[in-house]
PDB file of C-alpha atoms in Angstrom:
ATOM      1  CA  MET A   1       0.000   0.000   0.000  1.00  0.00           C
ATOM      2  CA  ILE A   2       1.403   3.396  -0.967  1.00  0.00           C
ATOM      3  CA  PRO A   3       1.346   5.796   2.000  1.00  0.00           C
ATOM      4  CA  VAL A   4      -0.714   8.921   1.629  1.00  0.00           C
ATOM      5  CA  GLU A   5       1.380  12.064   1.810  1.00  0.00           C
ATOM      6  CA  GLU A   6      -1.004  14.280   3.743  1.00  0.00           C
ATOM      7  CA  PRO A   7       1.171  17.426   3.638  1.00  0.00           C
ATOM      8  CA  SER A   8       0.668  17.658  -0.132  1.00  0.00           C
ATOM      9  CA  ALA A   9      -3.066  18.076   0.445  1.00  0.00           C
ATOM     10  CA  VAL A  10      -2.559  21.167   2.597  1.00  0.00           C
ATOM     11  CA  PRO A  11      -1.347  23.537  -0.164  1.00  0.00           C
ATOM     12  CA  ALA A  12      -4.234  22.440  -2.398  1.00  0.00           C
ATOM     13  CA  SER A  13      -6.668  23.197   0.401  1.00  0.00           C
ATOM     14  CA  ARG A  14      -5.089  26.584   0.927  1.00  0.00           C
ATOM     15  CA  ARG A  15      -5.317  27.310  -2.787  1.00  0.00           C
ATOM     16  CA  GLU A  16      -9.012  26.526  -2.741  1.00  0.00           C
ATOM     17  CA  LEU A  17      -9.499  28.775   0.271  1.00  0.00           C
ATOM     18  CA  ASN A  18      -7.594  31.575  -1.451  1.00  0.00           C
ATOM     19  CA  LYS A  19      -9.665  31.157  -4.603  1.00  0.00           C
ATOM     20  CA  ALA A  20     -12.871  31.266  -2.590  1.00  0.00           C
ATOM     21  CA  ALA A  21     -11.676  34.393  -0.777  1.00  0.00           C
ATOM     22  CA  THR A  22     -10.816  36.098  -4.072  1.00  0.00           C
ATOM     23  CA  ARG A  23     -14.188  35.204  -5.539  1.00  0.00           C
ATOM     24  CA  ARG A  24     -15.898  36.534  -2.433  1.00  0.00           C
ATOM     25  CA  ALA A  25     -13.884  39.778  -2.548  1.00  0.00           C
ATOM     26  CA  ILE A  26     -14.868  40.370  -6.176  1.00  0.00           C
ATOM     27  CA  ALA A  27     -18.555  39.683  -5.505  1.00  0.00           C
ATOM     28  CA  GLU A  28     -18.557  41.976  -2.462  1.00  0.00           C
ATOM     29  CA  ALA A  29     -16.799  44.728  -4.417  1.00  0.00           C
ATOM     30  CA  ALA A  30     -19.445  44.489  -7.151  1.00  0.00           C
ATOM     31  CA  LEU A  31     -22.237  44.737  -4.588  1.00  0.00           C
ATOM     32  CA  ALA A  32     -20.574  47.718  -2.886  1.00  0.00           C
ATOM     33  CA  LEU A  33     -20.314  49.530  -6.221  1.00  0.00           C
ATOM     34  CA  LEU A  34     -23.957  48.769  -6.970  1.00  0.00           C
ATOM     35  CA  ARG A  35     -24.899  50.394  -3.665  1.00  0.00           C
ATOM     36  CA  ALA A  36     -22.664  53.405  -4.240  1.00  0.00           C
ATOM     37  CA  ARG A  37     -23.270  54.109  -7.926  1.00  0.00           C
ATOM     38  CA  GLY A  38     -26.361  52.262  -9.073  1.00  0.00           C
ATOM     39  CA  VAL A  39     -27.072  49.870 -11.927  1.00  0.00           C
ATOM     40  CA  GLY A  40     -24.762  50.097 -14.938  1.00  0.00           C
ATOM     41  CA  ARG A  41     -22.637  52.913 -13.514  1.00  0.00           C
ATOM     42  CA  PHE A  42     -19.459  50.956 -12.945  1.00  0.00           C
ATOM     43  CA  THR A  43     -17.212  48.711 -15.007  1.00  0.00           C
ATOM     44  CA  VAL A  44     -15.326  45.462 -14.630  1.00  0.00           C
ATOM     45  CA  GLU A  45     -12.201  47.560 -14.129  1.00  0.00           C
ATOM     46  CA  ASP A  46     -13.898  49.383 -11.242  1.00  0.00           C
ATOM     47  CA  ILE A  47     -14.815  46.079  -9.600  1.00  0.00           C
ATOM     48  CA  ALA A  48     -11.316  44.660 -10.052  1.00  0.00           C
ATOM     49  CA  SER A  49      -9.734  47.789  -8.591  1.00  0.00           C
ATOM     50  CA  ALA A  50     -12.077  47.777  -5.590  1.00  0.00           C
ATOM     51  CA  ALA A  51     -11.358  44.089  -4.985  1.00  0.00           C
ATOM     52  CA  GLY A  52      -7.597  44.585  -5.317  1.00  0.00           C
ATOM     53  CA  VAL A  53      -7.220  42.234  -8.278  1.00  0.00           C
ATOM     54  CA  SER A  54      -6.320  42.598 -11.937  1.00  0.00           C
ATOM     55  CA  ARG A  55      -8.835  42.693 -14.768  1.00  0.00           C
ATOM     56  CA  ARG A  56      -7.482  39.332 -15.903  1.00  0.00           C
ATOM     57  CA  THR A  57      -8.055  37.850 -12.452  1.00  0.00           C
ATOM     58  CA  PHE A  58     -11.632  39.127 -12.497  1.00  0.00           C
ATOM     59  CA  PHE A  59     -12.317  37.226 -15.711  1.00  0.00           C
ATOM     60  CA  ASN A  60     -10.789  34.085 -14.217  1.00  0.00           C
ATOM     61  CA  TYR A  61     -13.757  34.067 -11.858  1.00  0.00           C
ATOM     62  CA  PHE A  62     -16.618  35.797 -13.662  1.00  0.00           C
ATOM     63  CA  PRO A  63     -17.533  36.396 -17.318  1.00  0.00           C
ATOM     64  CA  SER A  64     -19.099  39.809 -16.617  1.00  0.00           C
ATOM     65  CA  ARG A  65     -19.962  42.316 -13.906  1.00  0.00           C
ATOM     66  CA  GLU A  66     -23.526  40.974 -13.923  1.00  0.00           C
ATOM     67  CA  ALA A  67     -22.266  37.488 -13.100  1.00  0.00           C
ATOM     68  CA  ALA A  68     -20.372  38.891 -10.111  1.00  0.00           C
ATOM     69  CA  LEU A  69     -23.523  40.603  -8.867  1.00  0.00           C
ATOM     70  CA  ALA A  70     -25.618  37.476  -9.400  1.00  0.00           C
ATOM     71  CA  VAL A  71     -23.585  35.678  -6.715  1.00  0.00           C
ATOM     72  CA  SER A  72     -25.991  37.069  -4.106  1.00  0.00           C
ATOM     73  CA  VAL A  73     -28.961  35.491  -5.863  1.00  0.00           C
ATOM     74  CA  ASP A  74     -27.130  32.189  -6.351  1.00  0.00           C
ATOM     75  CA  GLU A  75     -26.134  32.022  -2.688  1.00  0.00           C
ATOM     76  CA  PHE A  76     -29.677  32.861  -1.613  1.00  0.00           C
ATOM     77  CA  LEU A  77     -31.079  30.001  -3.690  1.00  0.00           C
ATOM     78  CA  ASP A  78     -28.266  27.588  -2.792  1.00  0.00           C
ATOM     79  CA  HIS A  79     -29.075  28.193   0.874  1.00  0.00           C
ATOM     80  CA  GLY A  80     -32.594  26.988   0.172  1.00  0.00           C
ATOM     81  CA  VAL A  81     -31.286  23.859  -1.565  1.00  0.00           C
ATOM     82  CA  GLU A  82     -28.957  23.153   1.367  1.00  0.00           C
ATOM     83  CA  GLN A  83     -31.867  23.395   3.780  1.00  0.00           C
ATOM     84  CA  PHE A  84     -33.884  20.999   1.635  1.00  0.00           C
ATOM     85  CA  LEU A  85     -31.010  18.496   1.632  1.00  0.00           C
ATOM     86  CA  ALA A  86     -30.798  18.746   5.419  1.00  0.00           C
ATOM     87  CA  ARG A  87     -34.427  17.711   5.904  1.00  0.00           C
ATOM     88  CA  PRO A  88     -35.193  14.171   7.189  1.00  0.00           C
ATOM     89  CA  ALA A  89     -35.260  11.584   4.406  1.00  0.00           C
ATOM     90  CA  ASP A  90     -38.677  10.309   5.509  1.00  0.00           C
ATOM     91  CA  GLU A  91     -40.275  13.749   5.649  1.00  0.00           C
ATOM     92  CA  PRO A  92     -43.049  14.317   3.076  1.00  0.00           C
ATOM     93  CA  LEU A  93     -41.645  16.177   0.084  1.00  0.00           C
ATOM     94  CA  VAL A  94     -44.293  18.875   0.279  1.00  0.00           C
ATOM     95  CA  GLU A  95     -43.280  19.630   3.861  1.00  0.00           C
ATOM     96  CA  SER A  96     -39.617  19.796   2.834  1.00  0.00           C
ATOM     97  CA  MET A  97     -40.541  22.330   0.168  1.00  0.00           C
ATOM     98  CA  HIS A  98     -42.391  24.386   2.750  1.00  0.00           C
ATOM     99  CA  GLU A  99     -39.255  24.401   4.896  1.00  0.00           C
ATOM    100  CA  LEU A 100     -37.175  25.456   1.895  1.00  0.00           C
ATOM    101  CA  LEU A 101     -39.329  28.552   1.418  1.00  0.00           C
ATOM    102  CA  ILE A 102     -39.106  29.378   5.109  1.00  0.00           C
ATOM    103  CA  ALA A 103     -35.314  29.044   4.865  1.00  0.00           C
ATOM    104  CA  LEU A 104     -35.290  31.648   2.091  1.00  0.00           C
ATOM    105  CA  ALA A 105     -36.543  34.159   4.661  1.00  0.00           C
ATOM    106  CA  ASP A 106     -33.219  33.838   6.519  1.00  0.00           C
ATOM    107  CA  PRO A 107     -32.022  37.458   6.969  1.00  0.00           C
ATOM    108  CA  ILE A 108     -28.354  36.487   6.513  1.00  0.00           C
ATOM    109  CA  HIS A 109     -28.913  35.705   2.834  1.00  0.00           C
ATOM    110  CA  LEU A 110     -31.984  37.816   2.160  1.00  0.00           C
ATOM    111  CA  ALA A 111     -30.591  41.353   2.301  1.00  0.00           C
ATOM    112  CA  ALA A 112     -27.879  41.061  -0.362  1.00  0.00           C
ATOM    113  CA  MET A 113     -30.177  39.137  -2.693  1.00  0.00           C
ATOM    114  CA  ALA A 114     -32.888  41.781  -2.301  1.00  0.00           C
ATOM    115  CA  GLU A 115     -30.436  44.512  -3.293  1.00  0.00           C
ATOM    116  CA  VAL A 116     -29.569  42.699  -6.499  1.00  0.00           C
ATOM    117  CA  TYR A 117     -33.070  41.451  -7.337  1.00  0.00           C
ATOM    118  CA  GLY A 118     -34.336  44.850  -8.429  1.00  0.00           C
ATOM    119  CA  THR A 119     -31.557  45.288 -10.998  1.00  0.00           C
ATOM    120  CA  ALA A 120     -33.194  42.763 -13.324  1.00  0.00           C
ATOM    121  CA  GLY A 121     -35.769  45.286 -14.476  1.00  0.00           C
ATOM    122  CA  ALA A 122     -33.124  47.781 -15.562  1.00  0.00           C
ATOM    123  CA  ASP A 123     -30.491  45.402 -16.922  1.00  0.00           C
ATOM    124  CA  PRO A 124     -31.339  42.571 -19.376  1.00  0.00           C
ATOM    125  CA  GLN A 125     -28.095  40.780 -18.509  1.00  0.00           C
ATOM    126  CA  MET A 126     -28.979  40.756 -14.824  1.00  0.00           C
ATOM    127  CA  HIS A 127     -32.426  39.470 -15.723  1.00  0.00           C
ATOM    128  CA  ARG A 128     -30.832  36.601 -17.650  1.00  0.00           C
ATOM    129  CA  PHE A 129     -28.403  35.691 -14.866  1.00  0.00           C
ATOM    130  CA  GLN A 130     -31.170  35.717 -12.288  1.00  0.00           C
ATOM    131  CA  LEU A 131     -33.360  33.478 -14.436  1.00  0.00           C
ATOM    132  CA  GLU A 132     -30.431  31.098 -14.846  1.00  0.00           C
ATOM    133  CA  GLY A 133     -30.018  31.071 -11.069  1.00  0.00           C
ATOM    134  CA  TRP A 134     -33.631  30.039 -10.521  1.00  0.00           C
ATOM    135  CA  ASP A 135     -33.408  27.411 -13.273  1.00  0.00           C
ATOM    136  CA  SER A 136     -30.235  26.002 -11.712  1.00  0.00           C
ATOM    137  CA  CYS A 137     -31.957  25.881  -8.333  1.00  0.00           C
ATOM    138  CA  ALA A 138     -34.854  23.940  -9.854  1.00  0.00           C
ATOM    139  CA  ASP A 139     -32.454  21.436 -11.430  1.00  0.00           C
ATOM    140  CA  LYS A 140     -30.658  20.928  -8.106  1.00  0.00           C
ATOM    141  CA  LEU A 141     -33.931  20.352  -6.290  1.00  0.00           C
ATOM    142  CA  VAL A 142     -35.156  17.837  -8.870  1.00  0.00           C
ATOM    143  CA  GLU A 143     -31.863  15.975  -8.527  1.00  0.00           C
ATOM    144  CA  ALA A 144     -32.108  16.084  -4.725  1.00  0.00           C
ATOM    145  CA  ILE A 145     -35.651  14.689  -4.769  1.00  0.00           C
ATOM    146  CA  ARG A 146     -34.631  11.868  -7.072  1.00  0.00           C
ATOM    147  CA  GLY A 147     -31.703  11.134  -4.790  1.00  0.00           C
ATOM    148  CA  ARG A 148     -34.061  10.899  -1.834  1.00  0.00           C
ATOM    149  CA  SER A 149     -37.010   9.133  -3.448  1.00  0.00           C
ATOM    150  CA  GLY A 150     -35.350   7.148  -6.233  1.00  0.00           C
ATOM    151  CA  PRO A 151     -35.477   7.373 -10.037  1.00  0.00           C
ATOM    152  CA  GLU A 152     -38.938   5.774 -10.131  1.00  0.00           C
ATOM    153  CA  MET A 153     -40.439   8.941  -8.628  1.00  0.00           C
ATOM    154  CA  ASP A 154     -43.074  10.451 -10.923  1.00  0.00           C
ATOM    155  CA  SER A 155     -41.168  13.102 -12.892  1.00  0.00           C
ATOM    156  CA  LEU A 156     -44.344  15.118 -13.524  1.00  0.00           C
ATOM    157  CA  TYR A 157     -45.048  15.282  -9.791  1.00  0.00           C
ATOM    158  CA  VAL A 158     -41.461  16.309  -9.043  1.00  0.00           C
ATOM    159  CA  GLY A 159     -41.441  19.006 -11.718  1.00  0.00           C
ATOM    160  CA  ALA A 160     -44.800  20.392 -10.603  1.00  0.00           C
ATOM    161  CA  LEU A 161     -43.781  20.413  -6.937  1.00  0.00           C
ATOM    162  CA  VAL A 162     -40.473  22.172  -7.530  1.00  0.00           C
ATOM    163  CA  GLY A 163     -42.015  24.606  -9.995  1.00  0.00           C
ATOM    164  CA  SER A 164     -44.848  25.484  -7.610  1.00  0.00           C
ATOM    165  CA  ALA A 165     -42.538  26.096  -4.651  1.00  0.00           C
ATOM    166  CA  LEU A 166     -40.105  28.270  -6.579  1.00  0.00           C
ATOM    167  CA  SER A 167     -42.918  30.172  -8.267  1.00  0.00           C
ATOM    168  CA  CYS A 168     -44.244  31.001  -4.804  1.00  0.00           C
ATOM    169  CA  GLY A 169     -40.828  32.387  -3.894  1.00  0.00           C
ATOM    170  CA  LYS A 170     -40.743  34.462  -7.065  1.00  0.00           C
ATOM    171  CA  ALA A 171     -44.255  35.765  -6.387  1.00  0.00           C
ATOM    172  CA  ALA A 172     -43.191  36.934  -2.925  1.00  0.00           C
ATOM    173  CA  LEU A 173     -40.193  38.757  -4.383  1.00  0.00           C
ATOM    174  CA  SER A 174     -42.256  40.317  -7.165  1.00  0.00           C
ATOM    175  CA  GLU A 175     -44.895  41.597  -4.746  1.00  0.00           C
ATOM    176  CA  TRP A 176     -42.192  42.962  -2.439  1.00  0.00           C
ATOM    177  CA  PHE A 177     -40.525  44.815  -5.306  1.00  0.00           C
ATOM    178  CA  HIS A 178     -43.869  46.209  -6.469  1.00  0.00           C
ATOM    179  CA  ARG A 179     -44.625  47.506  -2.972  1.00  0.00           C
ATOM    180  CA  CYS A 180     -41.150  48.721  -1.977  1.00  0.00           C
ATOM    181  CA  GLY A 181     -39.516  49.525  -5.305  1.00  0.00           C
ATOM    182  CA  GLY A 182     -36.467  47.485  -4.369  1.00  0.00           C
ATOM    183  CA  GLU A 183     -35.592  49.769  -1.452  1.00  0.00           C
ATOM    184  CA  VAL A 184     -33.770  47.638   1.120  1.00  0.00           C
ATOM    185  CA  THR A 185     -34.476  48.744   4.671  1.00  0.00           C
ATOM    186  CA  GLU A 186     -35.122  46.871   7.882  1.00  0.00           C
ATOM    187  CA  GLU A 187     -38.843  47.448   7.415  1.00  0.00           C
ATOM    188  CA  SER A 188     -38.903  46.364   3.770  1.00  0.00           C
ATOM    189  CA  LEU A 189     -36.926  43.202   4.563  1.00  0.00           C
ATOM    190  CA  ASP A 190     -39.400  42.392   7.324  1.00  0.00           C
ATOM    191  CA  LEU A 191     -42.157  42.692   4.720  1.00  0.00           C
ATOM    192  CA  LEU A 192     -40.284  40.417   2.300  1.00  0.00           C
ATOM    193  CA  ARG A 193     -39.765  37.814   5.022  1.00  0.00           C
ATOM    194  CA  GLN A 194     -43.471  37.972   5.796  1.00  0.00           C
ATOM    195  CA  TYR A 195     -44.366  37.489   2.131  1.00  0.00           C
ATOM    196  CA  LEU A 196     -42.151  34.393   1.972  1.00  0.00           C
ATOM    197  CA  ILE A 197     -43.855  33.016   5.066  1.00  0.00           C
ATOM    198  CA  ASP A 198     -47.292  33.886   3.649  1.00  0.00           C
ATOM    199  CA  VAL A 199     -46.710  31.968   0.418  1.00  0.00           C
ATOM    200  CA  VAL A 200     -45.769  28.913   2.483  1.00  0.00           C
ATOM    201  CA  GLY A 201     -49.232  29.138   4.013  1.00  0.00           C
ATOM    202  CA  TYR A 202     -50.849  29.376   0.588  1.00  0.00           C
ATOM    203  CA  LEU A 203     -48.925  26.330  -0.597  1.00  0.00           C
ATOM    204  CA  ARG A 204     -49.793  24.346   2.533  1.00  0.00           C
ATOM    205  CA  GLN A 205     -53.490  25.125   2.139  1.00  0.00           C
ATOM    206  CA  GLY A 206     -53.527  24.293  -1.553  1.00  0.00           C
ATOM    207  CA  PHE A 207     -54.347  27.956  -2.255  1.00  0.00           C
ATOM    208  CA  THR A 208     -57.748  27.496  -0.609  1.00  0.00           C
ATOM    209  CA  ARG A 209     -58.993  30.731   0.983  1.00  0.00           C
TER     210      ARG A 209
END
């Protein structure tokens, strides 16, 4: 048996941590510029400079400024997927989906996503990246359900369940933006959290009122 040289794994781990830190710095710089200047009023060069990296390094991580901003939406949705995966394997799928929507109301992930969400109306590229984020989330959830329930699970049921849950999340965000205009304050975030909780109730009751 060939011995495993554990020390060689340490530099690789550090490299991954450094890459993650650089990616995070770029995404945070993009969000800070969005707050300071508004949609479309800064460039890739501005983001790179604020993050302390070169333009080339920026493009090693993201294809565009919009992709860097979309990190907040991706992380928001990935948090929901993680919460779904953490649910008990014998829990009814509908209940797991309810818990996913409740998890989306987590304030840690909600604020940054809310800041970016409103940019979709003013920037077609942001709209595209956000749609891709929701589509990717749906794919991950379908895969997770099949992993839990097996490949024999009715694909129509799975697709309808995932689509319904995510559409409820989108409806909450859309209503929040309509009411608050994308303004992110403590009060507006409380309203968004309440909308996400409300749509869970609608889903639980089968939209019976």
